[in-house]
Amino acid sequence: MDASLFTSMLFATVVAGTPLIIVSLGLLVNEKAGVLNLGAEGMMAMGAVAAFAVTHHSGNPWLGVLAGMGAGMAVSLIFGLLTLTLQANQVASGLALAIFGVGLSAFIGKPFESIALPAVPPIRIPFIADLPLIGEALYNQQALVYLSWAMFWAVVWFLYRSRAGLILRAVGESPASAHAIGHPVILIRYLAVLFGGAMAGIGGAFLSVFYTPMWVEGMVAGRGWIALALVVFATWRPLRVLVGAYLFGGVMITQLFIQGSGMQIDFPAQFLSSLPYWATIIVLVVISRNVNTIRLNSPMSLGKPFRAEG
């Protein structure tokens, strides 16, 4: 493979995997607290349209990112009210949230469909970006790519090195026991839900402001569902989330490069476009065959309601 082609593909893989990393890390924290939020697709869509609208009117992409984060948190708060306060079913509420977010974002985004934003320039890290093969691909990237790496390490430290992370994991494993020793289970779960919403909103903002700086209905294109699958693929481990996101991004970019190269392939373009989703399904099927792996790593109270007594 030509060195420049390898660099281009690595660069594109990192960019394609970035929104998945951001959203999946938020969902991971959600699920570690025992909350199953299937509304990632809707939260990403709302974050994308809010970020685009604010960036278009203000000219500042960082205000757009904040707006996307706020939109994601607002939608996730609705989920929290339904499931944590009103004790509604988490699966049904998450599915409704996904449908609601996608539909509302399409309605809000109608006036912006023919508008394109100016491209946000990448941030080049001196000296390191001059490394052969990987320098330009990894260290001449958008700021949110670097943020995704920082968030990965922050989530790892929080979950496995901080007292707050230990409490959150205890809430996910046994909320009754955590409540019995005085921890505010519902509050902790609310904070986890809001964090997940914020991360989904940032992931959506990345798509509409940095990745493809325009608003198109359906631009999230199933990434919210892929992020949910990645958490299971990773068996609730942050490092595997990172690897899984780049694996999906790599498959996505490979099929785009194949289609754009003009290679004579007997498969239709629609089949190549579906390859990232096929790869995700196959990996999930393989992992799911080992039931013990899922049981050992899945939070014990995942998706189960909790009501404090007394």
Coordinates of C-alpha atoms in Angstrom, one line a residue:
M1 CA 0.0 0.0 0.0
D2 CA 1.3 3.5 -0.9
A3 CA 2.4 5.5 2.2
S4 CA 0.2 8.5 1.3
L5 CA -2.8 6.2 0.9
F6 CA -2.2 4.6 4.2
T7 CA -1.9 8.0 5.9
S8 CA -5.1 9.2 4.2
M9 CA -7.0 6.0 5.3
L10 CA -5.7 6.2 8.9
F11 CA -6.6 9.9 9.0
A12 CA -10.2 9.2 7.8
T13 CA -10.6 6.2 10.1
V14 CA -9.7 8.3 13.2
V15 CA -12.2 11.0 12.1
A16 CA -14.9 8.5 11.4
G17 CA -14.4 6.7 14.7
T18 CA -14.4 9.9 16.8
P19 CA -18.2 10.5 17.2
L20 CA -18.6 6.8 18.1
I21 CA -16.0 7.0 20.8
I22 CA -17.5 10.2 22.3
V23 CA -21.1 8.8 22.3
S24 CA -20.1 5.3 23.4
L25 CA -18.1 6.6 26.4
G26 CA -21.2 8.5 27.5
L27 CA -23.4 5.4 27.1
L28 CA -20.8 3.3 29.0
V29 CA -21.0 5.6 32.0
N30 CA -24.9 5.4 31.7
E31 CA -24.9 1.7 31.8
K32 CA -22.2 1.4 34.5
A33 CA -24.8 3.3 36.6
G34 CA -27.5 0.7 35.7
V35 CA -29.3 2.9 33.2
L36 CA -30.1 1.6 29.7
N37 CA -30.7 4.5 27.4
L38 CA -31.5 3.4 23.9
G39 CA -32.2 7.0 22.8
A40 CA -28.6 7.8 21.6
E41 CA -29.7 8.2 17.9
G42 CA -32.3 10.9 18.9
M43 CA -29.9 12.7 21.3
M44 CA -27.2 12.8 18.6
A45 CA -29.7 14.1 16.0
M46 CA -30.8 16.9 18.4
G47 CA -27.2 17.7 19.2
A48 CA -26.3 17.9 15.5
V49 CA -29.1 20.3 14.6
A50 CA -28.7 22.5 17.6
A51 CA -24.9 22.7 17.0
F52 CA -25.4 23.5 13.4
A53 CA -28.1 26.2 14.0
V54 CA -26.0 28.0 16.7
T55 CA -22.8 27.8 14.6
H56 CA -24.6 29.2 11.6
H57 CA -26.0 32.2 13.5
S58 CA -23.0 32.9 15.7
G59 CA -20.1 31.9 13.4
N60 CA -18.5 30.2 16.4
P61 CA -18.2 26.4 16.2
W62 CA -17.5 26.1 19.9
L63 CA -20.7 27.8 20.8
G64 CA -22.3 25.2 18.5
V65 CA -20.6 22.4 20.4
L66 CA -21.9 23.8 23.7
A67 CA -25.4 24.1 22.1
G68 CA -25.2 20.5 20.9
M69 CA -24.1 19.4 24.4
G70 CA -27.0 21.3 25.9
A71 CA -29.5 19.8 23.5
G72 CA -28.3 16.3 24.2
M73 CA -28.6 16.9 28.0
A74 CA -32.1 18.4 27.6
V75 CA -33.3 15.3 25.7
S76 CA -31.6 13.0 28.2
L77 CA -33.3 14.8 31.0
I78 CA -36.7 13.9 29.6
F79 CA -35.5 10.2 29.6
G80 CA -34.4 10.6 33.2
L81 CA -37.7 12.1 34.3
L82 CA -39.6 9.2 32.7
T83 CA -37.5 6.4 33.9
L84 CA -35.9 7.5 37.1
T85 CA -38.7 9.7 38.6
L86 CA -41.8 8.1 37.0
Q87 CA -40.3 4.6 36.8
A88 CA -41.2 4.1 33.2
N89 CA -39.7 1.1 31.3
Q90 CA -36.2 2.1 30.2
V91 CA -36.3 0.2 26.9
A92 CA -39.6 1.6 25.8
S93 CA -38.6 5.1 26.9
G94 CA -35.3 5.0 25.1
L95 CA -36.8 3.8 21.9
A96 CA -39.4 6.6 22.1
L97 CA -36.7 9.1 22.8
A98 CA -34.8 7.9 19.7
I99 CA -37.8 8.3 17.5
F100 CA -38.7 11.7 19.0
G101 CA -35.2 13.1 18.7
V102 CA -34.8 12.1 15.1
G103 CA -38.2 13.5 14.1
L104 CA -37.9 16.7 16.0
S105 CA -34.4 17.4 14.6
A106 CA -35.7 16.9 11.1
F107 CA -38.5 19.4 11.7
I108 CA -36.1 22.0 13.3
G109 CA -33.5 21.5 10.7
K110 CA -35.7 22.2 7.6
P111 CA -34.6 25.8 7.3
F112 CA -30.9 24.8 7.3
E113 CA -30.9 22.1 4.7
S114 CA -29.4 24.2 1.9
I115 CA -26.7 25.9 4.0
A116 CA -23.1 24.9 4.4
L117 CA -20.8 26.0 7.2
P118 CA -17.1 27.0 6.6
A119 CA -14.7 24.2 7.4
V120 CA -13.1 24.3 10.8
P121 CA -9.3 24.1 10.4
P122 CA -7.6 21.2 12.2
I123 CA -5.0 21.7 14.9
R124 CA -1.6 20.6 14.0
I125 CA 0.7 19.6 16.8
P126 CA 4.3 20.7 16.0
F127 CA 7.1 18.2 15.6
I128 CA 4.9 15.1 16.4
A129 CA 2.8 15.7 13.2
D130 CA 6.1 15.4 11.2
L131 CA 6.4 11.7 12.1
P132 CA 6.3 9.5 9.1
L133 CA 3.1 7.6 8.2
I134 CA 1.1 8.4 11.4
G135 CA 2.1 12.0 12.2
E136 CA -0.2 13.8 9.8
A137 CA -3.0 11.2 10.4
L138 CA -3.0 11.4 14.2
Y139 CA -1.7 14.9 15.1
N140 CA -3.2 17.1 12.4
Q141 CA -6.8 16.6 13.5
Q142 CA -9.8 18.5 14.7
A143 CA -9.9 19.5 18.3
L144 CA -12.7 17.1 19.1
V145 CA -10.5 14.2 18.0
Y146 CA -8.1 15.1 20.7
L147 CA -11.0 15.7 23.1
S148 CA -12.2 12.1 22.4
W149 CA -8.8 10.8 23.5
A150 CA -8.8 13.0 26.6
M151 CA -12.3 11.8 27.5
F152 CA -11.3 8.2 27.1
W153 CA -8.5 8.6 29.7
A154 CA -10.8 10.7 31.9
V155 CA -13.5 8.0 31.9
V156 CA -11.0 5.3 32.6
W157 CA -9.6 7.3 35.5
F158 CA -13.1 8.1 36.8
L159 CA -14.4 4.6 36.7
Y160 CA -11.4 2.7 38.0
R161 CA -9.3 5.2 39.9
S162 CA -11.7 7.6 41.7
R163 CA -14.0 7.1 44.6
A164 CA -16.9 8.7 42.7
G165 CA -16.4 6.1 39.9
L166 CA -16.5 3.3 42.5
I167 CA -19.7 4.6 43.9
L168 CA -21.2 4.8 40.4
R169 CA -20.3 1.2 39.6
A170 CA -21.7 0.1 43.0
V171 CA -25.0 1.8 42.0
G172 CA -25.0 -0.1 38.8
E173 CA -24.3 -3.4 40.5
S174 CA -26.5 -3.2 43.5
P175 CA -28.5 0.0 43.9
A176 CA -30.3 -1.3 47.0
S177 CA -26.9 -1.9 48.8
A178 CA -25.6 1.5 47.7
H179 CA -28.8 3.2 49.0
A180 CA -28.5 1.3 52.3
I181 CA -25.1 2.8 53.0
G182 CA -26.3 6.3 52.2
H183 CA -25.6 6.9 48.6
P184 CA -28.2 8.9 46.6
V185 CA -28.9 6.3 43.9
I186 CA -31.4 8.4 41.9
L187 CA -29.2 11.5 41.9
I188 CA -26.2 9.5 40.7
R189 CA -28.2 7.9 37.9
Y190 CA -29.5 11.4 36.9
L191 CA -25.9 12.7 36.7
A192 CA -24.9 9.6 34.6
V193 CA -27.9 10.1 32.3
L194 CA -27.0 13.8 31.8
F195 CA -23.4 13.0 31.1
G196 CA -24.5 10.4 28.5
G197 CA -26.7 13.0 26.9
A198 CA -23.9 15.6 26.9
M199 CA -21.6 13.2 25.1
A200 CA -24.2 12.2 22.6
G201 CA -24.8 15.9 21.9
I202 CA -21.1 16.5 21.3
G203 CA -21.0 13.5 19.0
G204 CA -23.9 15.0 17.0
A205 CA -22.2 18.4 17.0
F206 CA -19.0 16.8 15.6
L207 CA -21.0 15.4 12.6
S208 CA -22.7 18.6 11.6
V209 CA -20.0 21.2 12.4
F210 CA -16.7 19.4 11.9
Y211 CA -17.1 16.1 10.0
T212 CA -19.5 17.3 7.2
P213 CA -20.2 21.0 8.0
M214 CA -23.8 20.9 6.9
W215 CA -27.2 19.8 8.1
V216 CA -28.9 16.9 6.3
E217 CA -31.9 15.0 7.6
G218 CA -30.8 11.6 8.8
M219 CA -27.1 12.5 8.9
V220 CA -26.6 10.6 12.1
A221 CA -27.2 7.5 9.9
G222 CA -27.5 4.9 12.7
R223 CA -24.3 5.9 14.5
G224 CA -26.3 6.1 17.8
W225 CA -27.4 2.5 17.4
I226 CA -23.8 1.5 16.5
A227 CA -22.5 3.3 19.7
L228 CA -25.0 1.3 21.8
A229 CA -23.8 -1.9 20.1
L230 CA -20.1 -0.9 20.7
V231 CA -20.7 -0.8 24.5
V232 CA -21.8 -4.4 24.4
F233 CA -19.1 -5.3 21.9
A234 CA -16.6 -3.8 24.4
T235 CA -18.2 -5.8 27.2
W236 CA -18.4 -2.5 29.1
R237 CA -14.7 -1.8 29.0
P238 CA -13.4 1.6 27.8
L239 CA -10.4 0.3 25.9
R240 CA -12.5 -2.0 23.8
V241 CA -14.9 0.8 23.1
L242 CA -11.9 2.7 21.6
V243 CA -10.8 -0.2 19.5
G244 CA -14.4 -1.0 18.4
A245 CA -15.0 2.6 17.3
Y246 CA -11.9 2.6 15.2
L247 CA -12.7 -0.8 13.8
F248 CA -16.1 0.4 12.7
G249 CA -14.6 3.6 11.3
G250 CA -11.9 1.6 9.5
V251 CA -14.5 -0.6 7.8
M252 CA -16.6 2.4 6.9
I253 CA -13.6 4.3 5.3
T254 CA -12.3 1.2 3.5
Q255 CA -15.6 0.7 1.7
L256 CA -15.6 4.4 0.7
F257 CA -12.0 4.2 -0.6
I258 CA -13.0 1.1 -2.6
Q259 CA -16.0 2.8 -4.1
G260 CA -14.0 5.9 -4.9
S261 CA -11.0 4.1 -6.4
G262 CA -12.8 2.9 -9.4
M263 CA -11.9 -0.7 -8.8
Q264 CA -14.0 -3.2 -10.7
I265 CA -15.9 -5.2 -8.1
D266 CA -18.8 -7.5 -8.7
F267 CA -20.7 -6.4 -5.6
P268 CA -23.2 -3.5 -5.7
A269 CA -22.3 -0.2 -4.0
Q270 CA -25.2 -0.7 -1.6
F271 CA -23.6 -3.9 -0.3
L272 CA -20.3 -2.1 0.3
S273 CA -22.1 0.7 2.1
S274 CA -23.7 -1.9 4.5
L275 CA -20.3 -3.5 5.4
P276 CA -19.7 -1.5 8.6
Y277 CA -23.1 -2.6 9.9
W278 CA -22.5 -6.2 8.9
A279 CA -19.2 -6.1 10.7
T280 CA -20.9 -4.8 13.8
I281 CA -23.6 -7.5 13.7
I282 CA -21.1 -10.3 13.2
V283 CA -18.9 -9.1 16.0
L284 CA -21.9 -8.9 18.4
V285 CA -23.0 -12.4 17.4
V286 CA -19.6 -13.8 18.1
I287 CA -19.4 -12.1 21.5
S288 CA -22.9 -13.0 22.4
R289 CA -22.1 -16.7 22.0
N290 CA -20.2 -16.6 25.2
V291 CA -22.9 -15.9 27.7
N292 CA -20.6 -15.9 30.6
T293 CA -18.6 -13.0 29.2
I294 CA -21.7 -10.9 29.0
R295 CA -22.9 -11.9 32.5
L296 CA -19.6 -11.2 34.1
N297 CA -19.1 -7.7 32.7
S298 CA -22.7 -6.5 32.4
P299 CA -23.8 -4.3 35.4
M300 CA -26.2 -6.4 37.4
S301 CA -29.0 -3.8 37.7
L302 CA -28.8 -2.7 34.0
G303 CA -32.2 -1.6 32.8
K304 CA -33.9 -2.4 36.2
P305 CA -35.8 0.4 37.9
F306 CA -35.0 1.4 41.5
R307 CA -37.3 3.1 44.0
A308 CA -35.8 4.3 47.3
E309 CA -37.7 3.0 50.3
G310 CA -37.7 5.0 53.4

